[in-house]
PDB file of C-alpha atoms in Angstrom:
ATOM      1  CA  ASP A  18     100.488  62.513 143.955  1.00 55.00           C
ATOM      2  CA  ALA A  19      97.714  62.089 141.470  1.00 67.00           C
ATOM      3  CA  GLY A  20      98.093  62.598 137.105  1.00 93.00           C
ATOM      4  CA  VAL A  21      95.529  64.670 134.868  1.00 96.00           C
ATOM      5  CA  THR A  22      92.246  62.488 134.916  1.00 97.00           C
ATOM      6  CA  GLN A  23      89.059  61.996 132.899  1.00 98.00           C
ATOM      7  CA  SER A  24      86.112  60.675 132.996  1.00 97.00           C
ATOM      8  CA  PRO A  25      83.822  59.007 131.933  1.00 98.00           C
ATOM      9  CA  THR A  26      86.841  56.462 129.628  1.00 96.00           C
ATOM     10  CA  HIS A  27      84.077  55.698 127.160  1.00 97.00           C
ATOM     11  CA  LEU A  28      80.896  56.985 125.584  1.00 96.00           C
ATOM     12  CA  ILE A  29      78.603  56.195 123.234  1.00 98.00           C
ATOM     13  CA  LYS A  30      75.833  58.997 122.473  1.00 98.00           C
ATOM     14  CA  THR A  31      73.834  59.396 119.697  1.00 98.00           C
ATOM     15  CA  ARG A  32      72.967  61.605 116.553  1.00 98.00           C
ATOM     16  CA  GLY A  33      72.325  64.802 117.778  1.00 98.00           C
ATOM     17  CA  GLN A  34      72.534  64.301 121.162  1.00 98.00           C
ATOM     18  CA  GLN A  35      75.078  66.317 124.014  1.00 98.00           C
ATOM     19  CA  VAL A  36      77.904  65.461 126.051  1.00 98.00           C
ATOM     20  CA  THR A  37      79.870  66.776 128.782  1.00 98.00           C
ATOM     21  CA  LEU A  38      82.979  65.283 129.237  1.00 98.00           C
ATOM     22  CA  ARG A  39      85.100  66.660 132.621  1.00 98.00           C
ATOM     23  CA  CYS A  40      89.072  66.921 133.370  1.00 98.00           C
ATOM     24  CA  SER A  41      90.502  67.287 136.775  1.00 98.00           C
ATOM     25  CA  PRO A  42      93.979  68.498 136.730  1.00 95.00           C
ATOM     26  CA  LYS A  43      97.149  67.568 138.126  1.00 93.00           C
ATOM     27  CA  SER A  44      97.924  68.577 141.267  1.00 92.00           C
ATOM     28  CA  GLY A  45      99.335  72.797 140.930  1.00 88.00           C
ATOM     29  CA  HIS A  46      98.115  72.694 137.686  1.00 89.00           C
ATOM     30  CA  ASP A  47      96.133  75.939 136.768  1.00 90.00           C
ATOM     31  CA  THR A  48      96.279  75.521 132.903  1.00 89.00           C
ATOM     32  CA  VAL A  49      93.730  73.395 131.174  1.00 92.00           C
ATOM     33  CA  SER A  50      94.141  72.240 127.282  1.00 92.00           C
ATOM     34  CA  TRP A  51      91.208  69.263 125.372  1.00 95.00           C
ATOM     35  CA  TYR A  52      92.470  68.070 122.996  1.00 94.00           C
ATOM     36  CA  GLN A  53      90.648  66.202 119.873  1.00 96.00           C
ATOM     37  CA  GLN A  54      91.707  62.842 118.669  1.00 95.00           C
ATOM     38  CA  ALA A  55      90.686  61.292 116.191  1.00 94.00           C
ATOM     39  CA  LEU A  56      91.813  57.175 114.797  1.00 91.00           C
ATOM     40  CA  GLY A  57      95.373  57.147 113.001  1.00 89.00           C
ATOM     41  CA  GLN A  58      95.642  61.489 113.991  1.00 91.00           C
ATOM     42  CA  GLY A  59      97.808  63.357 115.798  1.00 91.00           C
ATOM     43  CA  PRO A  60      96.067  65.450 118.806  1.00 92.00           C
ATOM     44  CA  GLN A  61      93.758  67.867 117.416  1.00 92.00           C
ATOM     45  CA  PHE A  62      93.285  71.498 120.132  1.00 90.00           C
ATOM     46  CA  ILE A  63      90.409  72.676 120.933  1.00 95.00           C
ATOM     47  CA  PHE A  64      90.763  75.419 123.543  1.00 92.00           C
ATOM     48  CA  GLN A  65      92.509  75.781 126.558  1.00 90.00           C
ATOM     49  CA  TYR A  66      91.256  77.723 129.744  1.00 92.00           C
ATOM     50  CA  TYR A  67      93.140  79.657 132.334  1.00 88.00           C
ATOM     51  CA  GLU A  68      91.355  81.647 135.509  1.00 89.00           C
ATOM     52  CA  GLU A  69      88.316  80.268 134.246  1.00 94.00           C
ATOM     53  CA  GLU A  70      88.104  81.792 130.507  1.00 93.00           C
ATOM     54  CA  GLU A  71      89.267  80.264 127.302  1.00 92.00           C
ATOM     55  CA  ARG A  72      91.986  81.856 126.401  1.00 86.00           C
ATOM     56  CA  GLN A  73      92.916  80.062 123.830  1.00 84.00           C
ATOM     57  CA  ARG A  74      90.078  78.180 120.445  1.00 90.00           C
ATOM     58  CA  GLY A  75      92.050  75.553 117.616  1.00 90.00           C
ATOM     59  CA  ASN A  76      89.609  75.756 114.978  1.00 92.00           C
ATOM     60  CA  PHE A  77      86.423  73.784 116.385  1.00 96.00           C
ATOM     61  CA  PRO A  78      82.677  75.247 116.143  1.00 97.00           C
ATOM     62  CA  ASP A  79      80.546  76.581 118.166  1.00 97.00           C
ATOM     63  CA  ARG A  80      79.355  73.255 119.725  1.00 98.00           C
ATOM     64  CA  PHE A  81      82.285  72.867 121.275  1.00 98.00           C
ATOM     65  CA  SER A  82      82.512  74.954 124.539  1.00 98.00           C
ATOM     66  CA  GLY A  83      83.844  74.096 127.445  1.00 97.00           C
ATOM     67  CA  HIS A  84      84.083  75.484 131.252  1.00 97.00           C
ATOM     68  CA  GLN A  85      86.055  75.706 134.077  1.00 97.00           C
ATOM     69  CA  PHE A  86      86.151  75.566 137.651  1.00 97.00           C
ATOM     70  CA  PRO A  87      87.484  77.833 140.666  1.00 97.00           C
ATOM     71  CA  ASN A  88      89.108  74.540 141.545  1.00 96.00           C
ATOM     72  CA  TYR A  89      90.415  74.414 138.597  1.00 96.00           C
ATOM     73  CA  SER A  90      89.064  71.439 136.583  1.00 97.00           C
ATOM     74  CA  SER A  91      87.431  71.284 133.292  1.00 98.00           C
ATOM     75  CA  GLU A  92      84.670  70.262 131.957  1.00 98.00           C
ATOM     76  CA  LEU A  93      83.817  70.009 127.670  1.00 98.00           C
ATOM     77  CA  ASN A  94      80.438  69.749 126.069  1.00 98.00           C
ATOM     78  CA  VAL A  95      79.613  68.724 122.303  1.00 98.00           C
ATOM     79  CA  ASN A  96      75.782  70.217 120.960  1.00 98.00           C
ATOM     80  CA  ALA A  97      74.033  68.605 118.679  1.00 98.00           C
ATOM     81  CA  LEU A  98      76.414  65.817 117.820  1.00 98.00           C
ATOM     82  CA  LEU A  99      77.919  64.400 114.667  1.00 98.00           C
ATOM     83  CA  LEU A 100      78.834  61.133 113.623  1.00 98.00           C
ATOM     84  CA  GLY A 101      81.996  62.673 112.893  1.00 97.00           C
ATOM     85  CA  ASP A 102      83.042  63.883 116.590  1.00 98.00           C
ATOM     86  CA  SER A 103      83.494  59.988 117.629  1.00 98.00           C
ATOM     87  CA  ALA A 104      87.185  60.050 118.411  1.00 97.00           C
ATOM     88  CA  LEU A 105      89.087  60.267 121.794  1.00 97.00           C
ATOM     89  CA  TYR A 106      89.370  63.232 123.752  1.00 98.00           C
ATOM     90  CA  LEU A 107      92.278  64.420 125.861  1.00 96.00           C
ATOM     91  CA  CYS A 108      93.355  66.821 128.434  1.00 96.00           C
ATOM     92  CA  ALA A 109      95.869  68.225 129.379  1.00 92.00           C
ATOM     93  CA  SER A 110      96.864  70.547 131.871  1.00 91.00           C
ATOM     94  CA  SER A 111      99.792  72.730 132.651  1.00 85.00           C
ATOM     95  CA  LEU A 112     100.797  75.406 134.683  1.00 80.00           C
ATOM     96  CA  GLY A 113     101.088  79.182 133.782  1.00 69.00           C
ATOM     97  CA  PHE A 114      99.990  81.414 130.736  1.00 58.00           C
ATOM     98  CA  PRO A 115     100.099  83.302 128.747  1.00 51.00           C
ATOM     99  CA  GLU A 116     103.871  83.638 127.939  1.00 46.00           C
ATOM    100  CA  ARG A 117     105.428  80.095 129.214  1.00 47.00           C
ATOM    101  CA  VAL A 118     103.682  77.626 129.644  1.00 48.00           C
ATOM    102  CA  TYR A 119     105.244  74.080 131.938  1.00 50.00           C
ATOM    103  CA  GLY A 120     105.027  70.969 131.427  1.00 66.00           C
ATOM    104  CA  TYR A 121     101.928  69.680 129.659  1.00 83.00           C
ATOM    105  CA  THR A 122     100.931  66.919 131.618  1.00 89.00           C
ATOM    106  CA  PHE A 123      97.811  64.558 129.784  1.00 93.00           C
ATOM    107  CA  GLY A 124      94.702  62.488 131.440  1.00 96.00           C
ATOM    108  CA  SER A 125      94.435  59.033 129.342  1.00 95.00           C
ATOM    109  CA  GLY A 126      91.151  60.555 127.652  1.00 96.00           C
ATOM    110  CA  THR A 127      87.827  59.804 126.664  1.00 97.00           C
ATOM    111  CA  ARG A 128      86.354  57.523 124.569  1.00 97.00           C
ATOM    112  CA  LEU A 129      83.520  59.006 122.411  1.00 98.00           C
ATOM    113  CA  THR A 130      81.208  56.551 120.083  1.00 98.00           C
ATOM    114  CA  VAL A 131      78.723  58.391 118.093  1.00 98.00           C
ATOM    115  CA  VAL A 132      76.175  56.431 116.479  1.00 97.00           C
TER     116      VAL A 132
ATOM    117  CA  LEU B   7     104.509  78.253 113.678  1.00 54.00           C
ATOM    118  CA  ALA B   8     107.433  75.896 112.398  1.00 62.00           C
ATOM    119  CA  LYS B   9     105.441  72.785 110.503  1.00 82.00           C
ATOM    120  CA  THR B  10     107.175  69.608 111.989  1.00 90.00           C
ATOM    121  CA  THR B  11     107.529  66.681 109.008  1.00 93.00           C
ATOM    122  CA  GLN B  12     108.254  63.026 110.061  1.00 95.00           C
ATOM    123  CA  PRO B  13     108.385  59.592 108.904  1.00 96.00           C
ATOM    124  CA  ILE B  14     104.952  57.572 109.059  1.00 95.00           C
ATOM    125  CA  SER B  15     106.138  54.458 110.525  1.00 97.00           C
ATOM    126  CA  MET B  16     109.382  52.514 111.145  1.00 97.00           C
ATOM    127  CA  ASP B  17     109.807  49.095 111.763  1.00 97.00           C
ATOM    128  CA  SER B  18     112.999  47.343 114.363  1.00 97.00           C
ATOM    129  CA  TYR B  19     113.263  44.569 116.874  1.00 97.00           C
ATOM    130  CA  GLU B  20     114.104  43.962 120.404  1.00 97.00           C
ATOM    131  CA  GLY B  21     117.897  44.953 120.887  1.00 97.00           C
ATOM    132  CA  GLN B  22     118.156  47.653 118.662  1.00 97.00           C
ATOM    133  CA  GLU B  23     119.084  51.215 118.662  1.00 97.00           C
ATOM    134  CA  VAL B  24     115.915  53.113 116.927  1.00 98.00           C
ATOM    135  CA  ASN B  25     116.382  56.961 115.426  1.00 98.00           C
ATOM    136  CA  ILE B  26     113.363  59.346 114.425  1.00 97.00           C
ATOM    137  CA  THR B  27     114.770  62.493 112.700  1.00 96.00           C
ATOM    138  CA  CYS B  28     112.141  65.450 112.697  1.00 95.00           C
ATOM    139  CA  SER B  29     112.317  67.629 110.146  1.00 95.00           C
ATOM    140  CA  HIS B  30     111.281  71.475 110.990  1.00 92.00           C
ATOM    141  CA  ASN B  31     113.106  74.017 108.592  1.00 92.00           C
ATOM    142  CA  ASN B  32     111.101  76.939 110.153  1.00 89.00           C
ATOM    143  CA  ILE B  33     112.408  76.741 114.013  1.00 89.00           C
ATOM    144  CA  ALA B  34     112.136  79.996 115.110  1.00 85.00           C
ATOM    145  CA  THR B  35     115.154  80.980 117.720  1.00 86.00           C
ATOM    146  CA  ASN B  36     112.913  80.562 120.482  1.00 80.00           C
ATOM    147  CA  ASP B  37     111.453  77.379 119.528  1.00 83.00           C
ATOM    148  CA  TYR B  38     112.441  74.696 121.180  1.00 85.00           C
ATOM    149  CA  ILE B  39     111.725  70.407 120.436  1.00 87.00           C
ATOM    150  CA  THR B  40     110.106  68.427 121.573  1.00 87.00           C
ATOM    151  CA  TRP B  41     109.162  64.417 121.759  1.00 92.00           C
ATOM    152  CA  TYR B  42     106.088  62.490 123.784  1.00 93.00           C
ATOM    153  CA  GLN B  43     105.294  59.401 123.513  1.00 96.00           C
ATOM    154  CA  GLN B  44     101.585  58.345 123.031  1.00 96.00           C
ATOM    155  CA  PHE B  45     100.945  54.558 123.317  1.00 95.00           C
ATOM    156  CA  PRO B  46      97.000  52.801 122.162  1.00 89.00           C
ATOM    157  CA  SER B  47      93.997  54.854 124.088  1.00 84.00           C
ATOM    158  CA  GLN B  48      96.638  56.802 126.162  1.00 91.00           C
ATOM    159  CA  GLY B  49      97.562  60.309 126.278  1.00 93.00           C
ATOM    160  CA  PRO B  50     101.214  61.710 124.910  1.00 93.00           C
ATOM    161  CA  ARG B  51     103.618  61.489 127.716  1.00 92.00           C
ATOM    162  CA  PHE B  52     106.457  63.301 127.217  1.00 88.00           C
ATOM    163  CA  ILE B  53     109.666  62.193 126.651  1.00 91.00           C
ATOM    164  CA  ILE B  54     112.530  65.006 125.662  1.00 90.00           C
ATOM    165  CA  GLN B  55     113.196  68.364 125.092  1.00 86.00           C
ATOM    166  CA  GLY B  56     115.936  70.114 124.023  1.00 88.00           C
ATOM    167  CA  TYR B  57     117.532  73.713 122.669  1.00 89.00           C
ATOM    168  CA  LYS B  58     120.517  72.488 120.510  1.00 90.00           C
ATOM    169  CA  THR B  59     123.186  70.128 120.618  1.00 89.00           C
ATOM    170  CA  LYS B  60     122.279  67.015 122.639  1.00 94.00           C
ATOM    171  CA  VAL B  61     120.727  65.577 125.613  1.00 93.00           C
ATOM    172  CA  THR B  62     120.108  62.478 127.254  1.00 94.00           C
ATOM    173  CA  ASN B  63     117.962  61.282 129.859  1.00 92.00           C
ATOM    174  CA  GLU B  64     117.070  57.763 130.940  1.00 92.00           C
ATOM    175  CA  VAL B  65     114.533  57.359 127.913  1.00 91.00           C
ATOM    176  CA  ALA B  66     116.403  58.496 125.401  1.00 96.00           C
ATOM    177  CA  SER B  67     118.605  61.049 123.467  1.00 97.00           C
ATOM    178  CA  LEU B  68     117.606  63.766 121.554  1.00 97.00           C
ATOM    179  CA  PHE B  69     120.431  65.202 119.105  1.00 97.00           C
ATOM    180  CA  ILE B  70     119.874  68.924 117.278  1.00 96.00           C
ATOM    181  CA  PRO B  71     122.473  69.977 115.280  1.00 96.00           C
ATOM    182  CA  ALA B  72     123.889  73.034 114.651  1.00 95.00           C
ATOM    183  CA  ASP B  73     121.571  74.713 112.168  1.00 95.00           C
ATOM    184  CA  ARG B  74     118.624  73.671 114.480  1.00 95.00           C
ATOM    185  CA  LYS B  75     116.939  72.615 111.341  1.00 95.00           C
ATOM    186  CA  SER B  76     115.729  68.216 112.269  1.00 95.00           C
ATOM    187  CA  SER B  77     116.722  66.087 115.516  1.00 96.00           C
ATOM    188  CA  THR B  78     117.132  62.523 115.944  1.00 97.00           C
ATOM    189  CA  LEU B  79     115.722  61.147 118.240  1.00 97.00           C
ATOM    190  CA  SER B  80     117.637  57.855 119.664  1.00 98.00           C
ATOM    191  CA  LEU B  81     116.161  55.310 122.020  1.00 97.00           C
ATOM    192  CA  PRO B  82     118.837  52.353 122.522  1.00 94.00           C
ATOM    193  CA  ARG B  83     118.001  48.882 122.572  1.00 94.00           C
ATOM    194  CA  VAL B  84     113.948  49.209 121.843  1.00 97.00           C
ATOM    195  CA  SER B  85     111.895  46.507 124.203  1.00 96.00           C
ATOM    196  CA  LEU B  86     108.518  45.644 122.862  1.00 97.00           C
ATOM    197  CA  SER B  87     106.525  47.874 124.865  1.00 96.00           C
ATOM    198  CA  ASP B  88     109.181  50.434 122.954  1.00 97.00           C
ATOM    199  CA  THR B  89     106.042  49.833 120.347  1.00 97.00           C
ATOM    200  CA  ALA B  90     104.177  53.252 120.420  1.00 97.00           C
ATOM    201  CA  VAL B  91     103.297  56.730 117.767  1.00 97.00           C
ATOM    202  CA  TYR B  92     106.583  59.157 118.740  1.00 97.00           C
ATOM    203  CA  TYR B  93     105.515  63.133 118.652  1.00 94.00           C
ATOM    204  CA  CYS B  94     107.864  65.917 117.498  1.00 92.00           C
ATOM    205  CA  LEU B  95     107.105  68.919 118.252  1.00 87.00           C
ATOM    206  CA  VAL B  96     108.855  72.436 118.025  1.00 85.00           C
ATOM    207  CA  GLY B  97     107.534  75.572 119.866  1.00 78.00           C
ATOM    208  CA  ASP B  98     107.770  77.258 123.373  1.00 64.00           C
ATOM    209  CA  PRO B  99     109.776  76.293 126.252  1.00 56.00           C
ATOM    210  CA  LEU B 100     108.549  72.938 128.364  1.00 47.00           C
ATOM    211  CA  GLY B 101     105.744  71.870 125.588  1.00 44.00           C
ATOM    212  CA  GLY B 102     104.206  75.014 124.569  1.00 44.00           C
ATOM    213  CA  GLY B 103     103.340  75.434 121.253  1.00 43.00           C
ATOM    214  CA  SER B 104     103.046  78.869 118.968  1.00 44.00           C
ATOM    215  CA  GLN B 105     100.445  81.023 121.151  1.00 49.00           C
ATOM    216  CA  GLY B 106     101.309  78.482 124.867  1.00 53.00           C
ATOM    217  CA  ASN B 107      99.452  74.941 122.883  1.00 65.00           C
ATOM    218  CA  LEU B 108     101.179  72.233 121.177  1.00 74.00           C
ATOM    219  CA  ILE B 109     100.272  71.321 118.056  1.00 78.00           C
ATOM    220  CA  PHE B 110     100.867  67.806 117.200  1.00 84.00           C
ATOM    221  CA  GLY B 111     101.252  66.043 113.662  1.00 84.00           C
ATOM    222  CA  LYS B 112     100.622  62.389 113.221  1.00 86.00           C
ATOM    223  CA  GLY B 113     103.520  61.573 114.211  1.00 94.00           C
ATOM    224  CA  THR B 114     105.446  57.959 113.909  1.00 97.00           C
ATOM    225  CA  LYS B 115     104.417  54.989 114.345  1.00 97.00           C
ATOM    226  CA  LEU B 116     107.481  52.586 115.361  1.00 98.00           C
ATOM    227  CA  SER B 117     106.627  48.613 115.704  1.00 98.00           C
ATOM    228  CA  VAL B 118     108.902  46.589 117.764  1.00 97.00           C
ATOM    229  CA  LYS B 119     109.081  42.939 116.293  1.00 97.00           C
ATOM    230  CA  PRO B 120     110.707  40.559 118.599  1.00 95.00           C
TER     231      PRO B 120
END
């Protein structure tokens, strides 16, 4: 049973560019959340998708956007990249929304470096 | 949203028992306590969850006093491979925080030495 799969594993981009990160949730899960983790910090919640809609959003600018597809996979898009966007981007999948959220499973993340 | 406070770092030696305490003075009645483990360049991994008293699984034990204002993660006989960051989270059952998302603090960096 595959867990959460993220691609690519590493990425280097230039300031001002745009990037798309991808996530396939664990089999049976229907909810996808994205987190940003800067070096030495805990993961910070970006947003959560369920039924192809953004349901929750953390304190991140509109440059961060996402999408969820009918097969529950998801994309995270970041526009106009800044040096401060360099981080490990984590995808977590779970089952159920909003009353009960069962068993978060995290992927290994995408390491984004902005130069 | 209940805030958690943990030590920033802890050191231990192989074979010792490690106890990491988390304070959560404002925990709500419906909140559970969940601990995650994270290795460098990997996503967090669920370790254990509890509501009150004591919970034990094959990896760790979780001790929660009656007032639930704190909790202690106990790792028996640690090995070098237990070196990681450990996060204490308080929120909805089975990992969900306020409004259905997980709220992480900075965690406790555990270093196990030979």
